[in-house]
C-alpha cells in the first residue's frame, strides 16, 4: 500500500543491537548484507587490529569498499573471507525465511553485492540449504540477476509491451 513491498533489506537480521540502519531501525539485513554493511564490518575488524591484506588499503585510502573485501576474499584473505561468510549467513537465513514462507522456484539476487559472484553465492547457498525446509531446499534455486540495476525498468517495459491495456 505504501510502496515498501519486497524491502527484505529491512528485515531485522540481528534481533538485539546491531548497526544502525538509514531507515531508523537497528540490525536490518541491509546493515550486514549491503556494500555499506560489508565495508563497515571489514573496517571494524581492521581497526580492531585483525591482520589482513585490507589493512594496507585502509591505510592508503582511509576506507575499504565491498569490492575490496570480495577481491581480498578471492585472494584468500582470512578476514575478508570471514566478512563474506557473515554476509552469506545473514542473507542465507533471511532468504530461507522467505523461501519457507513463499516456496518460490527461484530467488534472484540483484544490486551491487550480487556482483561478488560465486564467492558469495556458494556460502549463501550453503546457509540457505541449512536453514530451509527440505521441500524448499529441493525446489528453490538462488541465482544472480543478469540485467543489473535496469531489471525493474526492463521488466516494466516488457510488461507494458506485452499486456493489453483496456481503458474505460
PDB file of C-alpha atoms in Angstrom, residues 3 11 14-15 21 25 36-37 62 72 83 87 101-102 111 119 123 133 137 140 147 162:
ATOM      1  CA  UNK A   3       5.466   1.095  -1.638  1.00  0.00           C
ATOM      2  CA  UNK A  11      14.039  -7.399   7.797  1.00  0.00           C
ATOM      3  CA  UNK A  14      20.244  -9.025  14.299  1.00  0.00           C
ATOM      4  CA  UNK A  15      17.394  -9.005  16.828  1.00  0.00           C
ATOM      5  CA  UNK A  21      20.279   1.478   9.554  1.00  0.00           C
ATOM      6  CA  UNK A  25      15.988   0.803  12.913  1.00  0.00           C
ATOM      7  CA  UNK A  36      27.906  -0.311   3.155  1.00  0.00           C
ATOM      8  CA  UNK A  37      27.490  -3.118   5.675  1.00  0.00           C
ATOM      9  CA  UNK A  62      41.168   5.675   4.519  1.00  0.00           C
ATOM     10  CA  UNK A  72      40.669  -9.934  -0.961  1.00  0.00           C
ATOM     11  CA  UNK A  83      33.251 -10.973   6.356  1.00  0.00           C
ATOM     12  CA  UNK A  87      27.131 -11.786   4.869  1.00  0.00           C
ATOM     13  CA  UNK A 101       7.116 -18.742   3.574  1.00  0.00           C
ATOM     14  CA  UNK A 102       6.638 -18.429  -0.177  1.00  0.00           C
ATOM     15  CA  UNK A 111      22.218  -4.945  -6.582  1.00  0.00           C
ATOM     16  CA  UNK A 119      32.398 -16.398  -3.533  1.00  0.00           C
ATOM     17  CA  UNK A 123      28.306 -19.564   1.021  1.00  0.00           C
ATOM     18  CA  UNK A 133      12.535 -26.702   4.964  1.00  0.00           C
ATOM     19  CA  UNK A 137      15.677 -26.803  -0.301  1.00  0.00           C
ATOM     20  CA  UNK A 140      14.260 -23.352  -4.879  1.00  0.00           C
ATOM     21  CA  UNK A 147      20.134  -7.438 -16.052  1.00  0.00           C
ATOM     22  CA  UNK A 162       3.085  -7.496 -23.934  1.00  0.00           C
TER      23      UNK A 162
END
